[in-house]
Amino acid sequence: EYLDKKTAQINELVSAKQKQIELLKEYKQSVIANAVTGKLDERTGSRPTDERREKRKWKDSGISWIGKIPENWKCSTLRKHLKFVSDKGHPNEQLLSVTREQGVIIRNVESKEENHNVIPEDLSDYKLVKQGQFAINKMKSWQGSYGVSSYTGIVSPAYYVCDLNFENKDFFSIAIRSKAYIPFFTMYSKGIRVDQWDLSPIGLKTIPFFIPPADEQDKIVSFVKDKMERIDSQVASIENQIANLNEYRQSLISE
């Protein structure tokens, strides 16, 4: 009876803290999406006051879920910034993965979770991705599996690799991976079943992109990085608390 009572209390605490983590992650995505569509005051990290909002001029983005954007932001499309490339014959380069959570990462060849598909012995047909290029898992782009690469390596020949013509690659990366843009990749992915959806090259190039002035891009990048560090630190702290609670539960049972 004692253990039932104590473990129930601990489980309730763990559940509450896991909910905190989920809410922080949702908040994180909302902050980024609002920042890259001009709806945050970069000084405070919140929606601008009515006074500051009135001072700024706005225009309709033409996209229902984005709404209005600052009048001085340019409306572009990915056609102007992406150029498809296919450079093969580099089998000795490191393997990369394109994930929903982290974008382009170094592939852990020892991980069973990361290696659902068998890695062929001959990798000469794999595509080279250079640092600063944009890589897309075209069958999972609707989930957010794409990003600007921080590494040089090779990816599956089924992926898209593009040269990125955009000066502030940090801003492009933060913006395109935000929940403001993921719905576009869903919109232009088609297939018989969801797990077989495929992003068309024409669809990719049709996706709109909203560009603030260069100085504002820098401010947004600085603000988002600082805000994300703080949120990630909070998440790490709560995860540590959960680990301690789980250890405490086991020690109670043992005692």
Backbone as JSON, one array per atom type, in Angstrom:
{
  "sequence": "EYLDKKTAQINELVSAKQKQIELLKEYKQSVIANAVTGKLDERTGSRPTDERREKRKWKDSGISWIGKIPENWKCSTLRKHLKFVSDKGHPNEQLLSVTREQGVIIRNVESKEENHNVIPEDLSDYKLVKQGQFAINKMKSWQGSYGVSSYTGIVSPAYYVCDLNFENKDFFSIAIRSKAYIPFFTMYSKGIRVDQWDLSPIGLKTIPFFIPPADEQDKIVSFVKDKMERIDSQVASIENQIANLNEYRQSLISE",
  "N": [[0.83, -1.2, 0.0], [1.95, 1.2, 0.79], [3.98, 1.51, -1.17], [2.4, 1.58, -3.48], [1.04, 3.99, -3.1], [3.17, 5.89, -2.95], [4.55, 5.51, -5.41], [2.52, 6.16, -7.18], [2.25, 8.88, -6.66], [4.76, 9.78, -7.5], [4.7, 9.02, -10.2], [2.68, 10.69, -11.08], [3.88, 13.18, -10.78], [5.99, 12.9, -12.63], [4.53, 12.63, -15.0], [3.34, 15.18, -15.12], [5.58, 16.77, -15.47], [6.53, 15.83, -17.91], [4.5, 16.77, -19.5], [5.0, 19.47, -19.24], [7.35, 19.66, -20.72], [6.42, 19.04, -23.3], [4.73, 21.25, -23.73], [6.6, 23.32, -23.67], [8.1, 22.71, -25.93], [6.18, 23.06, -27.91], [5.71, 25.77, -27.54], [8.22, 26.73, -28.26], [8.26, 26.16, -31.04], [6.19, 27.85, -31.84], [7.21, 30.38, -31.2], [9.37, 30.55, -33.01], [8.03, 30.37, -35.52], [6.41, 32.67, -35.42], [8.39, 34.61, -35.26], [9.75, 34.43, -37.73], [7.85, 35.3, -39.44], [7.42, 37.88, -38.91], [5.93, 38.6, -36.66], [6.7, 38.98, -34.06], [8.02, 40.96, -31.41], [11.29, 41.55, -31.41], [12.7, 42.45, -29.25], [11.37, 41.82, -26.9], [10.34, 39.3, -27.23], [7.73, 38.69, -27.45], [4.37, 39.14, -28.75], [4.06, 42.21, -30.54], [3.24, 45.32, -28.91], [0.08, 47.09, -29.06], [0.61, 49.7, -29.77], [3.2, 49.61, -30.97], [2.59, 47.87, -33.0], [0.79, 49.32, -34.53], [2.45, 51.29, -35.52], [3.98, 49.97, -37.33], [3.75, 49.05, -40.75], [1.61, 46.84, -42.56], [1.02, 44.01, -44.76], [-1.0, 41.77, -46.68], [-0.15, 38.36, -46.69], [-1.17, 36.51, -48.36], [-1.44, 33.94, -47.65], [-3.32, 31.78, -45.73], [-2.72, 30.69, -43.13], [-0.55, 32.15, -42.37], [-1.13, 34.85, -42.56], [-0.93, 38.37, -42.1], [2.08, 40.12, -43.06], [5.04, 42.11, -42.39], [5.13, 45.21, -44.21], [7.5, 45.92, -45.51], [8.77, 43.55, -46.08], [9.94, 41.2, -48.49], [8.25, 39.24, -50.96], [8.96, 36.14, -52.1], [9.88, 33.15, -53.98], [10.85, 29.69, -53.62], [11.98, 28.94, -55.96], [13.69, 30.94, -56.78], [15.83, 30.63, -55.13], [16.79, 28.04, -54.89], [18.64, 25.5, -56.55], [18.61, 22.55, -58.27], [20.95, 19.94, -57.84], [23.12, 17.19, -58.7], [25.5, 15.38, -57.67], [27.43, 12.7, -57.95], [29.37, 9.71, -57.08], [31.11, 9.71, -54.88], [31.92, 7.75, -52.84], [33.39, 7.46, -50.5], [32.85, 9.48, -48.74], [31.41, 10.7, -45.64], [28.37, 9.31, -44.31], [25.19, 10.91, -44.35], [22.16, 11.86, -42.65], [18.76, 12.95, -43.13], [16.64, 14.47, -41.08], [13.48, 14.86, -39.3], [13.52, 16.08, -36.79], [16.07, 17.28, -36.44], [17.05, 18.15, -38.87], [19.66, 18.09, -41.23], [21.98, 15.66, -40.39], [24.91, 13.88, -39.17], [25.02, 10.54, -40.06], [24.37, 7.85, -37.92], [25.82, 4.97, -38.26], [25.75, 2.71, -36.73], [23.39, 2.67, -35.4], [20.3, 1.09, -34.96], [17.81, 2.27, -35.11], [18.16, 4.43, -36.84], [18.77, 3.18, -39.18], [16.78, 1.89, -40.9], [16.57, 1.28, -43.55], [18.56, -0.76, -45.63], [22.02, -0.21, -45.91], [23.73, 0.07, -48.87], [26.55, -1.78, -50.22], [28.02, -0.58, -52.23], [28.42, 2.76, -52.57], [28.57, 4.61, -54.53], [26.57, 5.7, -56.03], [25.28, 7.41, -54.4], [24.3, 10.76, -53.43], [26.27, 13.71, -53.29], [26.41, 16.0, -50.63], [27.16, 19.25, -49.89], [28.55, 21.42, -47.38], [26.31, 23.95, -46.43], [24.56, 23.53, -48.49], [21.19, 22.62, -49.48], [19.28, 19.98, -48.37], [16.85, 17.42, -48.96], [14.59, 15.05, -47.81], [12.58, 13.72, -49.87], [10.31, 12.13, -49.61], [9.53, 12.43, -47.05], [9.32, 15.07, -46.56], [7.04, 16.47, -45.94], [6.8, 16.07, -43.28], [8.77, 17.62, -42.3], [11.36, 16.87, -42.84], [14.02, 18.01, -43.84], [16.66, 20.37, -44.64], [19.26, 22.91, -44.22], [22.53, 21.97, -44.74], [25.08, 21.44, -42.36], [27.27, 20.01, -42.78], [29.57, 18.11, -44.86], [28.89, 15.43, -46.95], [27.34, 12.31, -47.93], [24.13, 11.4, -49.28], [21.1, 9.44, -49.65], [20.35, 8.46, -53.02], [17.75, 8.99, -53.66], [17.04, 11.35, -52.52], [16.58, 14.97, -52.66], [19.02, 17.35, -53.59], [20.16, 20.62, -53.27], [21.71, 23.6, -54.49], [22.03, 26.5, -52.53], [20.93, 29.67, -52.88], [21.11, 32.09, -51.02], [21.89, 34.65, -48.93], [21.99, 34.95, -46.04], [22.18, 32.21, -44.55], [21.57, 31.11, -42.12], [19.21, 32.4, -41.32], [17.51, 31.53, -43.39], [17.51, 28.77, -42.89], [16.39, 28.58, -40.28], [13.87, 29.71, -40.76], [12.69, 28.14, -42.9], [12.47, 25.65, -41.75], [10.6, 26.02, -39.85], [7.29, 25.84, -38.36], [5.74, 27.46, -39.85], [6.31, 27.05, -42.49], [6.31, 24.3, -43.05], [3.67, 23.32, -43.71], [3.49, 23.96, -46.45], [5.12, 22.09, -47.71], [3.69, 19.82, -47.19], [1.43, 20.42, -48.69], [2.37, 20.24, -51.32], [3.13, 17.62, -51.61], [2.4, 14.5, -52.89], [0.61, 11.38, -53.26], [-0.38, 7.85, -53.16], [-0.64, 6.69, -50.62], [-0.08, 8.07, -47.32], [2.49, 7.44, -46.31], [3.83, 7.17, -48.63], [3.97, 9.53, -49.91], [5.21, 11.98, -52.15], [7.39, 14.62, -52.85], [7.16, 16.96, -55.38], [9.48, 18.34, -57.79], [8.64, 20.73, -59.07], [6.63, 21.56, -57.34], [8.16, 22.06, -55.03], [9.69, 24.28, -55.85], [7.69, 26.11, -56.13], [6.92, 26.92, -53.63], [6.3, 29.63, -51.46], [8.41, 32.28, -50.1], [9.19, 34.43, -47.5], [10.9, 37.42, -47.1], [12.7, 39.33, -44.87], [14.32, 42.62, -44.46], [17.96, 42.72, -44.58], [19.23, 43.51, -42.13], [17.22, 43.03, -40.31], [16.9, 40.31, -40.58], [19.26, 39.42, -39.35], [18.76, 40.25, -36.71], [16.53, 38.68, -36.09], [17.6, 36.07, -36.27], [19.53, 36.17, -34.21], [17.86, 36.67, -32.0], [16.16, 34.36, -32.04], [18.01, 32.23, -31.7], [19.03, 32.81, -29.14], [16.67, 32.65, -27.63], [15.94, 29.99, -28.09], [18.06, 28.62, -26.89], [17.56, 29.19, -24.21], [15.05, 27.98, -23.82], [15.68, 25.31, -24.45], [17.45, 24.82, -22.4], [15.73, 24.91, -20.2], [14.13, 22.68, -20.82], [16.06, 20.63, -20.66], [16.67, 20.78, -17.96], [14.23, 19.99, -16.8], [14.04, 17.4, -17.83], [16.17, 16.27, -16.47], [15.15, 16.39, -13.89], [13.06, 14.57, -14.13], [14.52, 12.21, -14.57], [15.77, 11.99, -12.08], [13.54, 11.63, -10.43], [12.64, 9.15, -11.36], [14.79, 7.57, -10.57], [14.56, 7.89, -7.83], [12.14, 6.59, -7.37], [12.82, 3.94, -7.96], [14.73, 3.51, -5.98], [13.17, 3.71, -3.69], [11.54, 1.46, -3.96], [13.45, -0.56, -3.84], [14.48, -0.17, -1.23]],
  "CA": [[0.0, 0.0, 0.0], [2.87, 2.33, 0.85], [4.62, 1.67, -2.49], [1.39, 2.01, -4.43], [0.77, 5.4, -2.87], [4.35, 6.7, -3.29], [4.84, 5.44, -6.85], [1.47, 6.91, -7.86], [2.61, 10.29, -6.52], [5.93, 10.03, -8.36], [4.24, 8.93, -11.59], [1.9, 11.91, -11.37], [4.87, 14.25, -10.95], [6.68, 12.65, -13.9], [3.58, 12.94, -16.07], [3.18, 16.63, -15.17], [6.81, 17.33, -16.01], [6.55, 15.5, -19.33], [3.57, 17.71, -20.13], [5.72, 20.74, -19.3], [8.29, 19.57, -21.85], [5.62, 19.13, -24.53], [4.28, 22.64, -23.87], [7.78, 24.14, -23.99], [8.46, 22.44, -27.33], [5.16, 23.73, -28.72], [6.0, 27.21, -27.42], [9.43, 26.95, -29.05], [7.88, 26.2, -32.45], [5.37, 29.05, -32.06], [8.11, 31.54, -31.18], [10.12, 30.57, -34.27], [7.1, 30.66, -36.62], [6.02, 34.07, -35.33], [9.57, 35.45, -35.51], [10.11, 34.42, -39.16], [6.78, 35.93, -40.23], [7.35, 39.28, -38.51], [4.87, 38.84, -35.67], [7.25, 39.09, -32.72], [8.92, 42.05, -31.07], [12.53, 40.83, -31.08], [13.24, 42.94, -27.98], [10.69, 41.21, -25.76], [10.01, 37.91, -27.51], [6.28, 38.52, -27.41], [3.7, 39.89, -29.8], [4.25, 43.64, -30.31], [2.13, 46.05, -28.31], [-0.79, 47.74, -30.05], [1.27, 50.93, -30.23], [4.26, 49.25, -31.91], [1.96, 47.23, -34.16], [0.2, 50.38, -35.35], [3.53, 52.02, -36.17], [4.49, 49.16, -38.44], [2.79, 48.83, -41.81], [1.47, 45.42, -42.85], [0.36, 43.61, -46.0], [-1.5, 40.38, -46.64], [0.8, 37.41, -47.28], [-1.87, 35.65, -49.31], [-1.46, 32.58, -47.08], [-4.28, 31.85, -44.62], [-2.16, 30.4, -41.8], [0.5, 33.13, -42.06], [-1.8, 36.13, -42.34], [-0.21, 39.57, -42.54], [3.52, 40.23, -42.83], [5.45, 43.52, -42.5], [5.04, 45.72, -45.57], [8.82, 46.02, -46.13], [9.31, 42.22, -46.39], [9.76, 40.79, -49.88], [7.62, 37.95, -51.22], [9.74, 35.42, -53.1], [9.58, 31.72, -54.03], [12.07, 28.9, -53.53], [12.55, 28.86, -57.31], [14.76, 31.93, -56.89], [16.9, 30.38, -54.17], [17.24, 26.65, -54.94], [18.99, 24.92, -57.85], [18.85, 21.12, -58.1], [22.25, 19.42, -58.27], [23.26, 15.75, -58.47], [26.93, 15.09, -57.77], [27.61, 11.34, -57.45], [30.71, 9.17, -57.22], [31.93, 10.05, -53.71], [31.53, 6.69, -51.89], [34.17, 7.48, -49.25], [32.4, 10.55, -47.86], [30.58, 10.24, -44.52], [26.93, 9.22, -44.56], [24.35, 11.88, -43.66], [20.71, 11.61, -42.59], [17.93, 14.15, -43.12], [15.62, 14.1, -40.1], [12.45, 15.83, -38.96], [13.84, 16.78, -35.55], [17.33, 18.03, -36.46], [17.51, 18.51, -40.21], [20.75, 17.26, -41.76], [22.91, 15.24, -39.35], [25.79, 12.76, -39.52], [24.28, 9.29, -39.84], [24.97, 6.87, -37.01], [25.69, 3.69, -38.98], [25.58, 1.63, -35.76], [22.06, 2.76, -34.81], [19.24, 0.35, -35.62], [16.7, 3.19, -35.34], [18.46, 5.29, -37.99], [19.09, 2.39, -40.36], [15.69, 1.01, -41.31], [16.92, 0.85, -44.9], [19.89, -1.37, -45.71], [23.02, 0.6, -46.58], [24.38, -0.76, -49.88], [28.01, -1.82, -50.16], [28.52, 0.4, -53.19], [27.77, 4.04, -52.33], [28.97, 5.55, -55.59], [25.37, 6.33, -56.6], [24.76, 8.37, -53.42], [24.52, 12.16, -53.82], [27.11, 14.53, -52.42], [25.84, 17.22, -50.04], [28.22, 20.1, -49.35], [28.15, 22.34, -46.31], [25.6, 25.11, -46.95], [23.54, 23.13, -49.46], [19.88, 22.28, -48.93], [18.96, 18.58, -48.65], [15.44, 17.13, -48.68], [14.05, 13.71, -47.94], [11.36, 14.13, -50.58], [9.15, 11.33, -49.2], [9.16, 12.81, -45.68], [9.44, 16.52, -46.42], [5.79, 16.95, -45.32], [7.01, 15.98, -41.83], [9.83, 18.54, -41.93], [12.66, 16.22, -43.02], [14.85, 18.75, -44.79], [17.41, 21.4, -43.94], [20.55, 23.37, -44.71], [23.53, 21.08, -44.15], [26.3, 21.97, -41.72], [28.3, 19.0, -43.02], [29.76, 17.58, -46.2], [28.74, 13.98, -46.9], [26.49, 11.76, -48.99], [22.77, 10.98, -48.89], [20.42, 8.54, -50.58], [20.1, 9.03, -54.36], [16.33, 9.35, -53.76], [16.84, 12.67, -51.93], [16.91, 16.15, -53.45], [20.11, 18.19, -53.1], [20.07, 21.89, -53.99], [22.52, 24.77, -54.14], [21.19, 27.5, -51.88], [21.29, 31.05, -53.18], [20.53, 32.97, -50.01], [23.08, 35.1, -48.2], [21.91, 34.61, -44.62], [21.72, 30.82, -44.52], [21.0, 30.84, -40.79], [17.8, 32.82, -41.35], [16.78, 30.63, -44.28], [17.36, 27.48, -42.21], [15.43, 28.73, -39.18], [12.54, 29.99, -41.31], [12.12, 27.06, -43.71], [12.19, 24.49, -40.89], [9.57, 26.39, -38.87], [5.95, 25.32, -38.68], [5.11, 28.36, -40.81], [6.59, 26.6, -43.86], [6.08, 22.86, -43.24], [2.43, 23.03, -44.44], [3.7, 24.05, -47.9], [5.68, 20.81, -48.16], [2.56, 18.9, -47.17], [0.55, 20.8, -49.8], [2.93, 19.84, -52.62], [3.49, 16.21, -51.58], [1.26, 13.72, -53.35], [0.84, 9.94, -53.33], [-1.53, 7.0, -52.86], [-0.72, 6.61, -49.16], [0.72, 9.1, -46.67], [3.89, 7.02, -46.19], [4.42, 7.15, -49.97], [3.88, 10.86, -50.49], [6.44, 12.38, -52.82], [7.42, 16.05, -53.15], [7.57, 17.2, -56.77], [10.42, 19.47, -57.96], [7.89, 21.94, -59.39], [5.98, 21.97, -56.1], [9.17, 22.64, -54.15], [10.06, 25.61, -56.33], [6.51, 26.99, -56.04], [6.72, 27.33, -52.23], [6.68, 31.03, -51.23], [9.35, 32.56, -49.02], [9.06, 35.84, -47.12], [12.26, 37.85, -46.77], [12.85, 40.64, -44.23], [15.59, 43.28, -44.77], [19.13, 42.0, -44.06], [19.49, 43.79, -40.72], [16.18, 42.38, -39.52], [17.23, 38.88, -40.57], [20.28, 39.23, -38.31], [18.11, 40.39, -35.4], [15.67, 37.51, -35.88], [18.47, 34.92, -36.02], [20.1, 36.34, -32.87], [16.78, 36.5, -31.04], [15.7, 32.97, -32.03], [19.05, 31.39, -31.11], [19.06, 33.07, -27.7], [15.43, 32.14, -27.05], [15.97, 28.53, -28.15], [19.0, 28.15, -25.85], [16.89, 29.28, -22.91], [14.01, 26.96, -23.76], [16.35, 24.01, -24.41], [18.01, 24.68, -21.04], [14.59, 24.56, -19.34], [13.76, 21.29, -21.13], [17.11, 19.76, -20.12], [16.51, 20.79, -16.5], [13.05, 19.17, -16.46], [14.41, 16.01, -18.12], [17.01, 15.83, -15.35], [14.25, 16.17, -12.75], [12.35, 13.32, -14.39], [15.48, 11.13, -14.34], [15.95, 11.89, -10.63], [12.3, 11.06, -9.88], [12.63, 7.72, -11.69], [15.78, 6.93, -9.7], [14.0, 7.89, -6.48], [11.1, 5.55, -7.34], [13.5, 2.65, -7.88], [15.37, 3.36, -4.67], [12.1, 3.45, -2.72], [11.14, 0.06, -4.11], [14.55, -1.39, -3.32], [14.52, -0.06, 0.23]],
  "C": [[0.86, 1.26, 0.0], [3.49, 2.59, -0.52], [3.62, 2.13, -3.55], [1.14, 3.51, -4.33], [1.94, 6.28, -3.34], [4.63, 6.68, -4.79], [3.78, 6.18, -7.66], [1.76, 8.41, -7.82], [3.76, 10.66, -7.46], [5.52, 10.01, -9.83], [3.46, 10.16, -12.02], [2.83, 13.1, -11.6], [5.59, 14.13, -12.29], [5.79, 13.03, -15.08], [3.41, 14.45, -16.24], [4.41, 17.29, -15.79], [6.97, 17.01, -17.49], [5.62, 16.42, -20.12], [4.22, 19.09, -20.27], [6.66, 20.77, -20.49], [7.55, 19.71, -23.16], [5.18, 20.56, -24.78], [5.44, 23.56, -24.24], [8.19, 23.94, -25.45], [7.46, 23.09, -28.28], [5.39, 25.24, -28.72], [7.21, 27.58, -28.27], [9.08, 27.08, -30.53], [7.05, 27.44, -32.77], [6.23, 30.3, -32.11], [8.84, 31.67, -32.51], [9.2, 30.99, -35.42], [6.68, 32.12, -36.61], [7.18, 35.0, -35.66], [9.86, 35.55, -37.01], [8.99, 34.93, -40.06], [6.5, 37.34, -39.73], [6.37, 39.61, -37.41], [5.38, 38.9, -34.24], [8.08, 40.36, -32.58], [10.21, 41.41, -30.6], [13.14, 41.29, -29.77], [12.65, 42.19, -26.79], [10.36, 39.75, -25.97], [8.53, 37.63, -27.45], [5.67, 39.29, -28.58], [3.84, 41.39, -29.51], [3.01, 44.28, -29.68], [1.3, 46.69, -29.41], [-0.12, 48.97, -30.64], [2.35, 50.62, -31.27], [3.67, 48.61, -33.16], [1.37, 48.27, -35.11], [1.27, 51.15, -36.12], [4.05, 51.28, -37.39], [3.39, 48.93, -39.47], [2.81, 47.35, -42.22], [0.83, 45.21, -44.22], [-0.04, 42.14, -45.89], [-0.5, 39.47, -47.34], [0.15, 36.58, -48.39], [-1.97, 34.21, -48.85], [-2.29, 32.61, -45.8], [-3.63, 31.67, -43.25], [-1.02, 31.35, -41.42], [-0.1, 34.5, -41.81], [-0.97, 37.29, -42.86], [1.27, 39.49, -42.2], [3.89, 41.7, -42.94], [5.53, 43.97, -43.97], [6.4, 45.74, -46.28], [9.48, 44.66, -46.38], [9.01, 41.87, -47.84], [9.08, 39.42, -49.95], [8.37, 37.27, -52.37], [9.21, 33.99, -53.2], [10.9, 30.96, -53.98], [12.73, 28.71, -54.89], [13.75, 29.8, -57.46], [15.98, 31.6, -56.04], [17.48, 28.96, -54.23], [17.53, 26.22, -56.37], [19.35, 23.46, -57.63], [20.23, 20.74, -58.63], [22.29, 17.92, -57.97], [24.71, 15.36, -58.73], [27.17, 13.72, -57.12], [29.07, 10.89, -57.61], [31.65, 9.56, -56.1], [31.66, 9.03, -52.59], [32.27, 6.73, -50.56], [33.78, 8.62, -48.31], [31.5, 9.98, -46.75], [29.1, 10.25, -44.9], [26.18, 10.27, -43.73], [22.91, 11.4, -43.64], [19.99, 12.95, -42.61], [16.71, 13.84, -42.26], [14.63, 15.23, -39.84], [12.88, 16.69, -37.77], [15.04, 17.71, -35.69], [17.79, 18.48, -37.84], [18.59, 17.56, -40.68], [21.76, 16.96, -40.65], [23.82, 14.14, -39.89], [25.08, 11.47, -39.14], [25.06, 8.37, -38.93], [24.78, 5.48, -37.62], [25.49, 2.52, -38.03], [24.16, 1.59, -35.18], [21.03, 1.99, -35.63], [18.07, 1.26, -35.96], [16.92, 4.02, -36.6], [18.62, 4.5, -39.28], [18.0, 1.37, -40.68], [15.98, 0.44, -42.7], [18.35, 0.32, -44.91], [20.83, -0.44, -46.47], [23.76, -0.27, -47.58], [25.91, -0.73, -49.73], [28.63, -0.78, -51.08], [27.74, 1.7, -53.04], [28.07, 5.07, -53.42], [27.78, 6.26, -56.22], [24.75, 7.34, -55.64], [25.14, 9.78, -53.81], [25.37, 12.89, -52.78], [26.33, 15.75, -51.94], [27.0, 18.02, -49.45], [27.66, 20.99, -48.25], [27.49, 23.58, -46.93], [24.58, 24.78, -48.02], [22.27, 22.69, -48.73], [19.54, 20.85, -49.34], [17.55, 18.26, -48.18], [15.16, 15.64, -48.85], [12.67, 13.88, -48.55], [10.12, 13.33, -50.18], [8.69, 11.66, -47.78], [9.25, 14.31, -45.46], [8.2, 17.1, -45.75], [5.84, 16.85, -43.8], [8.06, 16.98, -41.35], [11.22, 17.96, -42.08], [13.44, 16.88, -44.16], [15.66, 19.78, -44.0], [18.68, 21.79, -44.65], [21.62, 22.55, -43.99], [24.7, 21.85, -43.55], [27.5, 21.06, -41.99], [28.44, 18.73, -44.51], [29.7, 16.06, -46.1], [27.84, 13.53, -48.04], [25.15, 11.29, -48.42], [22.2, 10.07, -49.97], [20.2, 9.21, -51.93], [18.64, 9.44, -54.56], [16.05, 10.74, -53.21], [17.1, 13.77, -52.95], [18.08, 16.86, -52.78], [20.09, 19.46, -53.94], [21.16, 22.86, -53.53], [21.58, 25.81, -53.57], [21.72, 28.9, -52.16], [20.56, 31.99, -52.22], [21.66, 33.36, -49.06], [23.08, 34.68, -46.73], [21.31, 33.2, -44.49], [21.13, 30.45, -43.17], [19.52, 31.24, -40.76], [16.99, 31.88, -42.21], [16.49, 29.31, -43.58], [16.31, 27.54, -41.11], [14.01, 28.88, -39.72], [11.94, 28.76, -41.98], [11.78, 25.84, -42.88], [11.13, 24.8, -39.83], [8.21, 25.86, -39.31], [5.16, 26.28, -39.57], [5.25, 27.84, -42.23], [6.31, 25.11, -44.09], [4.77, 22.57, -43.97], [2.56, 23.14, -45.96], [4.22, 22.73, -48.46], [4.61, 19.73, -48.14], [1.66, 19.15, -48.39], [1.05, 20.25, -51.14], [3.48, 18.4, -52.63], [2.27, 15.38, -51.93], [1.62, 12.23, -53.37], [-0.42, 9.18, -52.97], [-1.75, 6.92, -51.35], [0.21, 7.67, -48.56], [2.19, 8.71, -46.62], [4.58, 6.9, -47.55], [4.3, 8.5, -50.67], [5.23, 11.28, -51.03], [6.35, 13.86, -53.18], [7.93, 16.26, -54.57], [8.54, 18.37, -56.84], [9.69, 20.79, -58.25], [7.2, 22.48, -58.14], [6.95, 22.64, -55.16], [9.5, 24.07, -54.56], [8.92, 26.61, -56.25], [6.32, 27.55, -54.64], [7.17, 28.78, -52.03], [7.67, 31.17, -50.08], [9.35, 34.06, -48.76], [10.37, 36.33, -46.52], [12.28, 39.24, -46.13], [14.16, 41.31, -44.69], [16.75, 42.59, -44.05], [19.36, 42.24, -42.58], [18.46, 43.12, -39.82], [16.37, 40.87, -39.49], [18.23, 38.57, -39.47], [19.66, 39.29, -36.91], [17.26, 39.16, -35.08], [16.5, 36.28, -35.54], [19.04, 34.99, -34.6], [19.05, 36.1, -31.8], [16.36, 35.04, -30.9], [16.74, 32.07, -31.36], [19.11, 31.56, -29.6], [17.84, 32.47, -27.02], [15.44, 30.61, -27.02], [16.92, 27.94, -27.1], [18.33, 28.14, -24.49], [15.83, 28.19, -22.76], [14.63, 25.57, -23.66], [16.95, 23.75, -23.03], [16.91, 24.3, -20.05], [14.19, 23.1, -19.55], [14.76, 20.33, -20.53], [16.99, 19.66, -18.6], [15.34, 19.9, -16.07], [13.34, 17.7, -16.73], [15.29, 15.44, -17.02], [16.17, 15.55, -14.1], [13.49, 14.85, -12.91], [13.25, 12.12, -14.13], [15.68, 10.91, -12.84], [14.72, 11.27, -9.96], [12.23, 9.56, -10.15], [13.64, 6.95, -10.82], [15.24, 6.82, -8.27], [12.95, 6.79, -6.34], [11.75, 4.19, -7.21], [14.16, 2.43, -6.53], [14.35, 3.08, -3.57], [11.7, 1.98, -2.75], [12.2, -0.86, -3.53], [14.6, -1.37, -1.81], [13.35, -0.78, 0.86]]
}
